[in-house]
């Protein structure tokens, strides 16, 4: 069974940093592209960033570009999101999501339960 | 960026009746080289993460009831729930994966009338 478990969320002041992690299990991690998708409380879904199986193809939403870095460690079956210079508008549930293939088919086949990031002073 | 626009924003349907949700993309998401539409549909119930229902515009995911179907091509797509059940109350999103940035529709809330 595919499992994606996010961690690292919490309350952080504006301008500070946070690192989210996603522990994956139940599938061959390095066979699939992975993504972060966020959802502000009561709002819709917003794709944040994606990374292909070998980390050679990475993309970011304009809203986070330059402030966020996605990475993965295939040996540890883990996905990460380093978030810097956080803003109140970054407040959201952050979901780790698995694509159904290694590259080029970036739908979200499986989702974690999400971790809440709250940016507030 | 490809803008995804869903209609309506919400709808109330009687149990057993049909629910239809539309999704329009600002440019075609049909990839000519493989004739595939890069369009997915998701269901999100309160307090839960989204769940993929349909990929490639019309391919139902394993385990998704056959009352859910997707159709359309190019820029106009439809998710149909043929006979609404109580457990189908949720917000439904379309998403294009034709090009980056990946984008979602604003969501359609489905309720029981």
mmCIF file of N, CA and C in Angstrom, chain B residues 1 7 9-12 17 34 39-40 48 59 61 64-65 83 86 92 95-96 101 113:
data_model
loop_
_atom_site.group_PDB
_atom_site.id
_atom_site.type_symbol
_atom_site.label_atom_id
_atom_site.label_comp_id
_atom_site.label_asym_id
_atom_site.label_seq_id
_atom_site.Cartn_x
_atom_site.Cartn_y
_atom_site.Cartn_z
ATOM 1 N N UNK B 1 0.643 30.647 -18.417
ATOM 2 C CA UNK B 1 0.051 29.609 -17.589
ATOM 3 C C UNK B 1 -1.318 29.216 -18.140
ATOM 4 N N UNK B 7 -17.192 25.029 -13.839
ATOM 5 C CA UNK B 7 -18.559 25.524 -13.650
ATOM 6 C C UNK B 7 -19.485 24.339 -13.396
ATOM 7 N N UNK B 9 -19.742 26.677 -9.628
ATOM 8 C CA UNK B 9 -18.944 26.669 -8.403
ATOM 9 C C UNK B 9 -19.527 25.698 -7.384
ATOM 10 N N UNK B 10 -20.846 25.518 -7.438
ATOM 11 C CA UNK B 10 -21.502 24.565 -6.560
ATOM 12 C C UNK B 10 -22.781 24.078 -7.222
ATOM 13 N N UNK B 11 -23.195 22.885 -6.831
ATOM 14 C CA UNK B 11 -24.465 22.375 -7.307
ATOM 15 C C UNK B 11 -25.057 21.411 -6.297
ATOM 16 N N UNK B 12 -26.384 21.416 -6.260
ATOM 17 C CA UNK B 12 -27.123 20.525 -5.363
ATOM 18 C C UNK B 12 -27.971 19.601 -6.228
ATOM 19 N N UNK B 17 -29.775 11.185 -8.828
ATOM 20 C CA UNK B 17 -29.796 12.001 -10.050
ATOM 21 C C UNK B 17 -28.371 12.240 -10.571
ATOM 22 N N UNK B 34 0.686 12.015 -28.981
ATOM 23 C CA UNK B 34 0.139 10.773 -28.443
ATOM 24 C C UNK B 34 -1.383 10.786 -28.336
ATOM 25 N N UNK B 39 -5.375 15.798 -18.512
ATOM 26 C CA UNK B 39 -6.405 16.358 -17.650
ATOM 27 C C UNK B 39 -6.827 15.304 -16.632
ATOM 28 N N UNK B 40 -6.832 15.692 -15.352
ATOM 29 C CA UNK B 40 -7.236 14.792 -14.282
ATOM 30 C C UNK B 40 -8.358 15.415 -13.457
ATOM 31 N N UNK B 48 -10.133 15.604 4.425
ATOM 32 C CA UNK B 48 -9.315 14.571 3.782
ATOM 33 C C UNK B 48 -8.478 15.181 2.662
ATOM 34 N N UNK B 59 -9.886 8.178 -18.116
ATOM 35 C CA UNK B 59 -9.456 6.890 -17.576
ATOM 36 C C UNK B 59 -9.720 6.853 -16.074
ATOM 37 N N UNK B 61 -9.647 5.691 -12.341
ATOM 38 C CA UNK B 61 -8.655 5.031 -11.521
ATOM 39 C C UNK B 61 -9.218 3.726 -10.944
ATOM 40 N N UNK B 64 -12.408 3.237 -8.400
ATOM 41 C CA UNK B 64 -13.382 4.336 -8.481
ATOM 42 C C UNK B 64 -14.690 3.791 -9.070
ATOM 43 N N UNK B 65 -15.805 4.040 -8.421
ATOM 44 C CA UNK B 65 -17.080 3.502 -8.919
ATOM 45 C C UNK B 65 -17.372 3.950 -10.346
ATOM 46 N N UNK B 83 -25.334 8.762 -10.984
ATOM 47 C CA UNK B 83 -26.386 8.569 -9.989
ATOM 48 C C UNK B 83 -25.805 8.945 -8.630
ATOM 49 N N UNK B 86 -24.857 9.518 -1.416
ATOM 50 C CA UNK B 86 -24.566 10.396 -0.277
ATOM 51 C C UNK B 86 -23.062 10.566 -0.071
ATOM 52 N N UNK B 92 -14.917 18.865 -6.044
ATOM 53 C CA UNK B 92 -14.261 18.226 -7.170
ATOM 54 C C UNK B 92 -13.392 19.248 -7.909
ATOM 55 N N UNK B 95 -7.557 19.314 -13.099
ATOM 56 C CA UNK B 95 -6.147 19.719 -13.090
ATOM 57 C C UNK B 95 -5.533 19.397 -14.446
ATOM 58 N N UNK B 96 -4.770 20.331 -14.985
ATOM 59 C CA UNK B 96 -4.053 20.057 -16.228
ATOM 60 C C UNK B 96 -2.600 19.731 -15.917
ATOM 61 N N UNK B 101 3.394 25.866 -15.177
ATOM 62 C CA UNK B 101 3.005 25.311 -13.893
ATOM 63 C C UNK B 101 1.728 24.483 -13.983
ATOM 64 N N UNK B 113 -29.463 17.699 -2.681
ATOM 65 C CA UNK B 113 -30.634 18.579 -2.654
ATOM 66 C C UNK B 113 -31.687 17.990 -1.703
#
